[in-house]
Amino acid sequence: MNVTTPANGSADRRAATLVMACLGAFVAYLPVTTVAVSLPAIQSALGATTAQLSWVQDAFVLPMAAFILTAGVVGDVHGRKKVFQAGLLFSAAGAALALCAQSVQVLWIGQALAGLGAATLLPTTLALISHAVPDHRERGKFIGLWATSLMAALAVGPIVAGVILDHFAWRWIYLLAIPVSLLATVFAARLLTDSRAPYERRLDWPGQITATVAVTALVYGVIEGGADSFTAPKVLTALALAVVAGVAFVLAERRSDSPMLDLALFRSPAFTATTLVAMIAFLALIGFFFLLSLYFGMVQQLDTLQAGWRMLVVTACAILVGAPVGRLMHRVSARVLITGGLVVVSASLFSLTGAGADTSFVSLAWRLAPLGLGMGAVMTPMTATAVASVPHHLAGMAAAGNNAFRQLGGALGPAVLGALLTTRALDSFPAHLADAGMTGAAGQRIATAADQGGLGAVAGLDLGVDTGRVMGALGEAFLDGLRLCLTVAGSLTLLAAVVAVVLLRRPRSVGAGHTQVAASGGVAGAASVKVVEV
């Protein structure tokens, strides 16, 4: 197989790879918060229900979770540079379609294309870094900057969306991704050196099909269960299909000569720990951004730019610590960094349960800042440890696997927390209407509208002089759901911290924060792995 030799001696080549990898991560994650803070405007313009809004987010995240592993394999087989450029083009095409969308269904398709682009970019960018920088200590610095660019996209998104929505329609939030993606495609052709896996790999169609079915059915079941009922036939069917497809995926990977995810990787406690932490942490984080945007729009009645500045507190703090943490990785154990960061995130989420409709920006800021600091402390060591915990030739597969579970958590975040929010808020809404004096036929009409169309449907009713009282009751019901979701998210991040404490142990032979796994004999590139030291 033709394999390009890494340009280990070329600082310029490494720098070019880093720039393109960071730009790819930025393009991949730009839609996450850009769309999140625009959800109220999208809901108003397209008349979407809360469940449909969840699908706006998940239409993007689902392809990321379902196709990341395949994208990693395609890059290994056909060249990571080509796949990187294809990911940029998918991102541009998705943004262009979403920009032209006249219905929520077309918006879903545009989001899905952009998500497919992100699925292609994330493992490819990490594989390019791993190829260009084989030394794990230097690679930690590069991955720290990669994670910083990812968080920078999350930070810039709300501000870009806020400025645009102050002057233009919501659809123009997608404009920035188009020229950035196209220009990056052109520069990649000149700056990147192509690379492939140093062993034979093939596309794993049984694994890809079963993984896609499992992820899609699981997220669909959770979203529809929250919008309707978890005992509904379609929901039970979807969840059962997810279980069956998940089992089929495991069986397919165990039998495959060239699996897209070698299950032997999970023999490494470090890889298992970082994968579980990634999934749990992103379930809480992406779900939190979804809820926070609705809180600012529906409860505090803020415009998008005002909401964006408040969300910037989280992402700016994450950026602030991202690069320093990358430099600390060879001095401080990943176990300490990841566990400490998750505990801080959990404390922040629990503190936010005290937020109300009139909570000031300053009062929110001291609760949001630790969330960003904690996530910034987790992101870099989580990714770097997953890559460093396996042999160098399996780094691309490890990065893809870690990203896949991370995005699965990101897909489940809006679905799970959105379902909890909707269920709890709708249960308490009639009582809050009664407390506000809205009883009898008028109160019943409003409660019925919420049950049928979601909480956002209430804002579209002609309430006349009762608008203030009804919106106040709606805000209180939303806060009931939000507090439940924050409690669940905080508990999940604590669980992730426990996983990190138990499974991440300081290695004796490789360097702080890294677990070394050695390759043993394998077939057709599907090398089995065994833990040497944990």
Coordinates of C-alpha atoms in Angstrom, one line a residue:
M1 CA 0.0 0.0 0.0
N2 CA 1.2 3.5 -0.8
V3 CA 1.7 5.3 2.5
T4 CA 3.1 8.8 2.8
T5 CA 5.9 9.1 5.3
P6 CA 5.1 11.6 8.1
A7 CA 7.0 14.8 7.8
N8 CA 8.5 14.5 11.3
G9 CA 11.4 16.8 10.5
S10 CA 9.3 19.5 8.9
A11 CA 8.0 22.1 11.4
D12 CA 6.3 23.9 8.6
R13 CA 4.4 20.8 7.5
R14 CA 3.3 20.1 11.1
A15 CA 2.2 23.7 11.5
A16 CA 0.2 23.5 8.2
T17 CA -1.4 20.3 9.3
L18 CA -2.4 21.8 12.7
V19 CA -3.9 24.9 11.0
M20 CA -6.0 22.8 8.6
A21 CA -7.0 20.4 11.4
C22 CA -8.1 23.3 13.6
L23 CA -10.0 24.9 10.8
G24 CA -11.7 21.5 10.1
A25 CA -12.8 21.2 13.7
F26 CA -14.0 24.8 13.7
V27 CA -16.2 24.1 10.6
A28 CA -17.5 20.9 12.1
Y29 CA -18.7 22.4 15.3
L30 CA -19.8 25.9 14.2
P31 CA -23.4 24.8 13.6
V32 CA -23.8 23.4 17.2
T33 CA -24.3 26.7 19.1
T34 CA -25.1 28.8 16.1
V35 CA -28.2 26.8 15.6
A36 CA -28.8 26.2 19.4
V37 CA -29.2 30.0 20.1
S38 CA -31.4 30.4 17.0
L39 CA -33.9 27.8 18.0
P40 CA -36.5 30.3 19.3
A41 CA -36.3 32.2 16.0
I42 CA -36.5 29.0 14.0
Q43 CA -39.5 27.8 16.0
S44 CA -41.3 31.1 15.4
A45 CA -40.5 31.3 11.7
L46 CA -41.3 27.7 10.9
G47 CA -43.9 26.9 13.5
A48 CA -42.0 24.0 14.8
T49 CA -42.9 22.0 17.9
T50 CA -40.4 21.2 20.8
A51 CA -39.9 17.7 19.4
Q52 CA -39.3 19.1 15.9
L53 CA -36.7 21.5 17.4
S54 CA -35.0 18.6 19.0
W55 CA -34.7 17.0 15.6
V56 CA -33.1 20.2 14.2
Q57 CA -30.3 19.6 16.6
D58 CA -30.3 15.8 16.2
A59 CA -30.5 15.9 12.4
F60 CA -27.0 17.4 12.7
V61 CA -25.6 15.2 15.5
L62 CA -27.0 11.9 14.4
P63 CA -24.9 11.6 11.2
M64 CA -21.9 12.6 13.3
A65 CA -22.5 9.6 15.6
A66 CA -23.5 7.2 12.9
F67 CA -20.8 7.8 10.3
I68 CA -17.7 8.9 12.2
L69 CA -16.3 5.4 12.3
T70 CA -16.9 4.8 8.6
A71 CA -15.3 8.2 7.8
G72 CA -12.2 7.1 9.7
V73 CA -12.0 3.9 7.7
V74 CA -12.5 5.7 4.4
G75 CA -9.7 8.0 5.3
D76 CA -7.5 5.1 6.2
V77 CA -8.2 3.4 2.9
H78 CA -8.5 6.2 0.4
G79 CA -6.4 9.0 2.0
R80 CA -7.2 11.3 4.8
K81 CA -6.6 14.5 2.8
K82 CA -9.3 13.5 0.2
V83 CA -11.8 12.6 3.0
F84 CA -11.0 15.9 4.8
Q85 CA -11.8 17.9 1.6
A86 CA -15.0 15.9 1.1
G87 CA -16.1 16.7 4.7
L88 CA -15.6 20.4 4.0
L89 CA -17.7 20.1 0.8
F90 CA -20.5 18.2 2.7
S91 CA -20.5 21.0 5.3
A92 CA -20.8 23.7 2.6
A93 CA -23.6 21.8 0.9
G94 CA -25.5 21.3 4.1
A95 CA -25.2 25.0 5.0
A96 CA -26.4 26.0 1.6
L97 CA -29.4 23.8 1.7
A98 CA -30.3 25.0 5.2
L99 CA -29.9 28.6 4.1
C100 CA -32.6 28.0 1.5
A101 CA -34.9 26.0 3.7
Q102 CA -38.6 27.0 3.7
S103 CA -39.8 24.2 6.0
V104 CA -38.4 22.4 9.1
Q105 CA -38.1 19.2 7.1
V106 CA -35.8 20.8 4.5
L107 CA -33.8 22.3 7.4
W108 CA -33.4 18.8 8.8
I109 CA -31.9 17.6 5.5
G110 CA -29.5 20.5 5.4
Q111 CA -28.5 19.9 9.0
A112 CA -28.0 16.2 8.2
L113 CA -25.6 17.0 5.3
A114 CA -23.7 19.4 7.5
G115 CA -23.6 16.6 10.2
L116 CA -22.2 14.2 7.7
G117 CA -19.5 16.7 6.9
A118 CA -18.7 17.0 10.6
A119 CA -18.6 13.2 10.9
T120 CA -16.0 13.2 8.1
L121 CA -13.9 16.0 9.5
L122 CA -13.5 15.1 13.1
P123 CA -11.7 11.7 12.9
T124 CA -9.8 12.9 9.8
T125 CA -8.4 15.9 11.5
L126 CA -7.2 13.9 14.5
A127 CA -5.7 11.2 12.2
L128 CA -3.9 13.9 10.3
I129 CA -2.4 15.2 13.6
S130 CA -1.5 11.7 14.8
H131 CA 0.2 11.0 11.5
A132 CA 2.2 14.3 11.4
V133 CA 3.1 14.2 15.2
P134 CA 3.8 10.6 16.3
D135 CA 5.4 11.7 19.6
H136 CA 2.6 11.6 22.2
R137 CA 3.9 14.4 24.3
E138 CA 4.1 16.9 21.4
R139 CA 0.8 15.5 20.0
G140 CA -0.8 16.4 23.3
K141 CA -0.1 20.1 22.6
F142 CA -1.5 19.8 19.1
I143 CA -4.6 18.1 20.3
G144 CA -5.0 20.8 22.9
L145 CA -5.0 23.5 20.2
W146 CA -7.4 21.3 18.2
A147 CA -9.8 21.1 21.1
T148 CA -9.4 24.9 21.6
S149 CA -10.5 25.5 18.0
L150 CA -13.5 23.2 18.6
M151 CA -14.5 25.2 21.6
A152 CA -13.8 28.4 19.7
A153 CA -16.5 27.4 17.2
L154 CA -18.9 26.9 20.1
A155 CA -18.0 30.3 21.4
V156 CA -18.2 32.2 18.0
G157 CA -21.5 30.5 17.0
P158 CA -23.9 32.4 19.4
I159 CA -22.3 35.8 18.7
V160 CA -22.4 35.3 14.9
A161 CA -26.1 34.1 15.2
G162 CA -27.0 37.0 17.4
V163 CA -25.5 39.7 15.1
I164 CA -27.2 38.1 12.1
L165 CA -30.6 37.7 13.7
D166 CA -30.5 41.4 14.8
H167 CA -30.5 42.4 11.2
F168 CA -31.5 39.5 9.0
A169 CA -33.7 36.3 8.9
W170 CA -32.5 33.2 10.9
R171 CA -31.5 31.3 7.7
W172 CA -28.4 33.6 7.2
I173 CA -26.7 32.0 10.2
Y174 CA -25.6 29.3 7.8
L175 CA -23.8 31.7 5.4
L176 CA -20.4 31.9 7.2
A177 CA -19.8 28.1 6.9
I178 CA -20.0 28.2 3.1
P179 CA -17.0 30.4 2.2
V180 CA -15.0 29.1 5.1
S181 CA -15.5 25.5 4.0
L182 CA -14.8 26.2 0.3
L183 CA -11.6 28.2 1.1
A184 CA -10.4 25.5 3.4
T185 CA -10.9 23.0 0.7
V186 CA -8.7 25.0 -1.6
F187 CA -5.9 25.5 1.0
A188 CA -6.0 21.9 2.0
A189 CA -5.1 20.9 -1.6
R190 CA -1.9 22.9 -1.3
L191 CA -0.9 22.5 2.4
L192 CA -1.8 19.0 3.4
T193 CA 0.2 15.9 2.8
D194 CA -2.0 12.8 2.2
S195 CA -1.7 9.8 4.5
R196 CA -3.3 6.4 4.8
A197 CA -3.3 3.6 7.3
P198 CA 0.0 1.6 7.3
Y199 CA -1.9 -1.6 7.0
E200 CA -4.7 -3.0 4.8
R201 CA -8.2 -1.9 5.7
R202 CA -11.6 -2.5 4.0
L203 CA -15.0 -0.9 4.4
D204 CA -17.0 -2.7 7.0
W205 CA -20.6 -2.6 5.6
P206 CA -22.3 -4.9 8.1
G207 CA -20.8 -2.8 10.9
Q208 CA -21.8 0.5 9.3
I209 CA -25.3 -0.6 8.6
T210 CA -26.0 -2.0 12.1
A211 CA -24.4 1.0 13.8
T212 CA -26.4 3.5 11.8
V213 CA -29.7 1.6 12.5
A214 CA -28.9 1.3 16.2
V215 CA -28.0 5.0 16.7
T216 CA -30.9 6.3 14.6
A217 CA -33.5 4.0 16.2
L218 CA -32.2 4.9 19.7
V219 CA -32.4 8.7 19.3
Y220 CA -35.7 8.5 17.4
G221 CA -37.2 6.4 20.2
V222 CA -36.0 8.8 22.9
I223 CA -37.3 11.9 21.1
E224 CA -40.7 10.4 20.1
G225 CA -41.1 8.9 23.5
G226 CA -40.6 12.3 25.1
A227 CA -43.0 14.0 22.7
D228 CA -45.6 11.2 22.8
S229 CA -45.3 8.3 25.2
F230 CA -42.6 5.7 25.9
T231 CA -45.3 3.0 25.7
A232 CA -46.4 4.0 22.2
P233 CA -45.9 1.2 19.7
K234 CA -43.6 3.2 17.4
V235 CA -41.4 4.1 20.4
L236 CA -41.2 0.5 21.7
T237 CA -40.4 -0.7 18.2
A238 CA -37.7 1.9 17.7
L239 CA -36.0 1.1 21.1
A240 CA -36.3 -2.7 20.4
L241 CA -34.7 -2.2 17.0
A242 CA -31.9 -0.2 18.6
V243 CA -31.1 -3.1 21.0
V244 CA -31.2 -5.7 18.2
A245 CA -29.0 -3.6 15.9
G246 CA -26.6 -2.9 18.7
V247 CA -26.2 -6.6 19.4
A248 CA -25.8 -7.2 15.6
F249 CA -23.1 -4.5 15.5
V250 CA -21.1 -6.2 18.2
L251 CA -21.4 -9.6 16.5
A252 CA -20.5 -8.1 13.1
E253 CA -17.4 -6.4 14.6
R254 CA -16.2 -9.6 16.3
R255 CA -16.5 -11.6 13.1
S256 CA -15.0 -8.9 10.7
D257 CA -11.5 -9.3 9.4
S258 CA -11.4 -5.5 9.1
P259 CA -13.7 -4.0 11.7
M260 CA -14.3 -0.2 11.7
L261 CA -14.1 -0.4 15.5
D262 CA -11.9 -3.2 16.9
L263 CA -13.7 -4.2 20.1
A264 CA -10.3 -5.3 21.5
L265 CA -9.6 -1.6 22.0
F266 CA -11.9 -1.7 25.0
R267 CA -9.4 -4.0 26.7
S268 CA -7.6 -0.8 27.4
P269 CA -9.1 0.8 30.6
A270 CA -7.9 4.2 29.5
F271 CA -9.7 3.9 26.1
T272 CA -12.8 2.6 27.7
A273 CA -12.8 5.3 30.4
T274 CA -12.3 8.2 28.0
T275 CA -15.0 6.8 25.6
L276 CA -17.6 6.5 28.4
V277 CA -16.6 10.0 29.7
A278 CA -16.9 11.5 26.2
M279 CA -20.4 10.0 25.7
I280 CA -21.7 11.1 29.2
A281 CA -20.1 14.5 29.2
F282 CA -21.4 15.4 25.7
L283 CA -24.9 14.2 26.6
A284 CA -24.9 16.7 29.4
L285 CA -23.1 19.5 27.5
I286 CA -24.9 19.5 24.2
G287 CA -28.2 18.9 26.0
F288 CA -27.4 21.8 28.3
F289 CA -26.8 24.2 25.4
F290 CA -30.1 23.1 23.9
L291 CA -31.9 23.9 27.2
L292 CA -30.0 27.1 27.9
S293 CA -31.0 28.6 24.6
L294 CA -34.6 27.8 25.3
Y295 CA -34.3 29.3 28.8
F296 CA -32.9 32.5 27.5
G297 CA -35.5 32.8 24.8
M298 CA -38.7 31.4 26.5
V299 CA -38.1 32.4 30.1
Q300 CA -35.9 35.4 30.2
Q301 CA -37.2 36.7 26.8
L302 CA -33.8 37.7 25.6
D303 CA -32.9 38.2 21.9
T304 CA -30.3 35.9 20.3
L305 CA -27.4 38.3 20.7
Q306 CA -28.1 38.8 24.4
A307 CA -28.3 35.0 24.8
G308 CA -25.1 34.6 22.8
W309 CA -23.1 36.8 25.1
R310 CA -24.3 34.8 28.1
M311 CA -23.4 31.5 26.4
L312 CA -20.0 32.9 25.6
V313 CA -19.1 32.8 29.3
V314 CA -19.1 29.0 29.0
T315 CA -17.1 28.6 25.8
A316 CA -14.6 31.5 26.5
C317 CA -13.7 29.9 29.8
A318 CA -13.2 26.5 28.1
I319 CA -10.9 28.2 25.5
L320 CA -9.0 29.9 28.3
V321 CA -7.9 26.6 29.8
G322 CA -7.8 24.4 26.7
A323 CA -4.3 25.1 25.5
P324 CA -2.6 25.3 29.0
V325 CA -4.2 21.9 29.8
G326 CA -2.6 20.4 26.6
R327 CA 0.8 21.6 27.8
L328 CA 0.2 20.1 31.3
M329 CA -0.7 16.6 30.1
H330 CA 2.9 15.3 30.5
R331 CA 3.1 16.7 34.0
V332 CA -0.3 16.1 35.5
S333 CA -2.2 12.8 35.3
A334 CA -5.1 12.6 32.9
R335 CA -7.0 11.0 35.7
V336 CA -6.7 14.2 37.8
L337 CA -7.5 16.5 35.0
I338 CA -10.5 14.7 33.8
T339 CA -12.0 13.8 37.2
G340 CA -11.4 17.3 38.5
G341 CA -12.9 18.9 35.5
L342 CA -16.0 16.7 35.6
V343 CA -16.6 17.5 39.3
V344 CA -16.4 21.2 38.6
V345 CA -18.9 20.8 35.7
S346 CA -21.2 18.8 37.9
A347 CA -21.1 21.5 40.7
S348 CA -21.9 24.2 38.1
L349 CA -24.9 22.3 36.8
F350 CA -26.3 21.8 40.3
S351 CA -25.8 25.5 41.1
L352 CA -27.8 26.5 38.0
T353 CA -30.9 24.8 39.5
G354 CA -31.2 28.0 41.6
A355 CA -31.7 30.2 38.5
G356 CA -35.0 31.8 37.9
A357 CA -36.8 34.0 35.4
D358 CA -35.3 37.2 36.8
T359 CA -31.8 35.9 37.5
S360 CA -29.3 38.5 36.5
F361 CA -26.4 38.1 34.1
V362 CA -23.8 38.4 36.9
S363 CA -25.6 35.8 39.0
L364 CA -25.7 33.4 36.0
A365 CA -22.1 34.1 35.0
W366 CA -20.5 32.8 38.3
R367 CA -22.5 29.6 37.7
L368 CA -21.7 29.3 34.0
A369 CA -18.0 30.1 34.2
P370 CA -17.0 26.9 36.2
L371 CA -18.9 24.8 33.6
G372 CA -16.6 26.2 30.9
L373 CA -13.5 25.8 33.0
G374 CA -14.4 22.2 33.8
M375 CA -15.1 21.3 30.2
G376 CA -11.9 22.9 29.0
A377 CA -10.0 20.8 31.5
V378 CA -11.7 17.6 30.3
M379 CA -11.7 17.9 26.5
T380 CA -8.0 17.8 25.7
P381 CA -6.9 15.0 28.1
M382 CA -10.0 13.0 27.2
T383 CA -9.1 13.0 23.4
A384 CA -5.4 12.7 23.8
T385 CA -5.6 9.8 26.2
A386 CA -8.0 7.9 23.9
V387 CA -5.5 8.3 21.1
A388 CA -2.4 7.6 23.2
S389 CA -3.9 4.5 24.8
V390 CA -3.6 2.4 21.6
P391 CA -0.7 1.7 19.2
H392 CA 0.2 4.5 16.9
H393 CA -1.2 2.6 13.8
L394 CA -4.6 2.4 15.6
A395 CA -4.7 6.1 16.6
G396 CA -7.2 6.9 13.8
M397 CA -9.6 4.2 14.8
A398 CA -9.3 5.2 18.5
A399 CA -10.0 8.9 17.6
A400 CA -12.9 7.9 15.5
G401 CA -14.3 5.6 18.2
N402 CA -14.0 8.2 20.8
N403 CA -15.6 10.8 18.6
A404 CA -18.4 8.4 17.7
F405 CA -19.4 7.8 21.3
R406 CA -19.0 11.5 22.0
Q407 CA -21.4 12.4 19.2
L408 CA -23.8 9.6 20.3
G409 CA -23.9 11.4 23.7
G410 CA -24.4 14.7 21.9
A411 CA -27.3 13.3 19.9
L412 CA -28.9 11.8 23.0
G413 CA -28.4 15.1 24.9
P414 CA -31.2 17.2 23.3
A415 CA -33.3 14.0 23.0
V416 CA -33.1 12.9 26.6
L417 CA -33.1 16.2 28.3
G418 CA -35.6 17.6 25.9
A419 CA -37.9 14.7 26.7
L420 CA -37.5 15.2 30.4
L421 CA -38.0 19.0 30.1
T422 CA -41.2 18.6 28.0
T423 CA -42.7 15.9 30.2
R424 CA -42.0 17.7 33.5
A425 CA -43.1 21.2 32.2
L426 CA -46.3 19.9 30.7
D427 CA -47.2 18.1 33.9
S428 CA -46.7 21.2 36.0
F429 CA -48.1 23.8 33.5
P430 CA -51.8 23.4 34.5
A431 CA -51.0 24.0 38.1
H432 CA -49.0 27.1 37.3
L433 CA -51.9 28.4 35.1
A434 CA -54.2 27.9 38.0
D435 CA -51.9 29.8 40.4
A436 CA -51.9 32.6 37.8
G437 CA -55.7 32.8 37.9
M438 CA -56.1 31.1 34.5
T439 CA -58.8 28.5 35.3
G440 CA -61.9 27.2 33.6
A441 CA -62.3 27.0 29.8
A442 CA -59.5 29.5 29.2
G443 CA -57.0 27.6 31.2
Q444 CA -58.0 24.3 29.7
R445 CA -57.7 25.8 26.1
I446 CA -54.1 26.9 26.9
A447 CA -53.1 23.6 28.5
T448 CA -54.5 21.6 25.6
A449 CA -52.6 23.8 23.1
A450 CA -49.4 23.0 25.1
D451 CA -50.1 19.3 25.2
Q452 CA -50.8 19.1 21.4
G453 CA -48.1 21.5 20.1
G454 CA -45.5 21.8 22.8
L455 CA -44.6 24.7 25.1
G456 CA -43.7 26.9 22.1
A457 CA -47.3 26.6 20.8
V458 CA -48.5 28.7 23.8
A459 CA -46.5 31.8 22.5
G460 CA -48.5 31.6 19.3
L461 CA -51.9 31.9 20.9
D462 CA -53.9 35.1 21.0
L463 CA -53.9 35.7 24.7
G464 CA -54.8 39.4 24.9
V465 CA -54.7 40.9 28.3
D466 CA -53.8 37.5 29.8
T467 CA -50.5 37.3 27.9
G468 CA -48.4 38.3 30.9
R469 CA -50.0 35.8 33.3
V470 CA -49.8 32.9 30.9
M471 CA -46.2 33.5 29.9
G472 CA -45.3 33.8 33.6
A473 CA -46.9 30.4 34.2
L474 CA -45.2 29.0 31.1
G475 CA -41.8 30.2 32.4
E476 CA -42.4 28.6 35.8
A477 CA -43.4 25.3 34.2
F478 CA -40.2 25.5 32.0
L479 CA -38.1 26.1 35.1
D480 CA -39.6 23.0 36.7
G481 CA -38.4 21.0 33.7
L482 CA -35.1 22.8 33.5
R483 CA -34.3 22.0 37.2
L484 CA -35.0 18.4 36.7
C485 CA -32.8 18.3 33.6
L486 CA -29.9 20.1 35.4
T487 CA -30.1 17.6 38.3
V488 CA -30.0 14.7 35.8
A489 CA -27.1 16.3 33.9
G490 CA -25.1 17.0 37.0
S491 CA -25.6 13.5 38.2
L492 CA -24.4 12.1 34.9
T493 CA -21.2 14.1 35.0
L494 CA -20.6 12.9 38.5
L495 CA -21.0 9.4 37.2
A496 CA -18.5 10.1 34.5
A497 CA -16.1 11.4 37.2
V498 CA -16.5 8.0 39.0
V499 CA -15.8 6.2 35.8
A500 CA -12.6 8.2 35.3
V501 CA -11.4 7.5 38.9
V502 CA -12.0 3.8 38.6
L503 CA -10.6 3.1 35.1
L504 CA -7.9 5.8 34.6
R505 CA -4.8 4.8 36.5
R506 CA -1.4 6.4 36.3
P507 CA 0.8 4.4 34.0
R508 CA 4.3 3.5 35.2
S509 CA 6.1 3.3 31.9
V510 CA 4.7 5.7 29.3
G511 CA 4.2 9.1 30.9
A512 CA 1.7 10.8 33.0
G513 CA -1.8 10.5 31.8
H514 CA -1.2 7.9 29.1
T515 CA -1.9 4.2 29.0
Q516 CA 0.2 2.2 26.5
V517 CA -1.4 -0.6 24.5
A518 CA 0.7 -2.8 22.3
A519 CA -0.3 -4.5 19.1
S520 CA -0.2 -8.2 18.8
G521 CA -0.6 -10.3 15.8
G522 CA -3.7 -9.4 13.7
V523 CA -5.2 -10.1 10.3
A524 CA -5.7 -7.7 7.5
G525 CA -5.1 -4.7 9.6
A526 CA -7.5 -5.7 12.3
A527 CA -4.8 -6.0 14.9
S528 CA -5.9 -7.1 18.3
V529 CA -4.6 -5.2 21.2
K530 CA -3.6 -6.0 24.7
V531 CA -3.0 -3.7 27.7
V532 CA 0.7 -3.6 28.6
E533 CA 0.5 -1.2 31.5
V534 CA -2.3 0.6 33.2

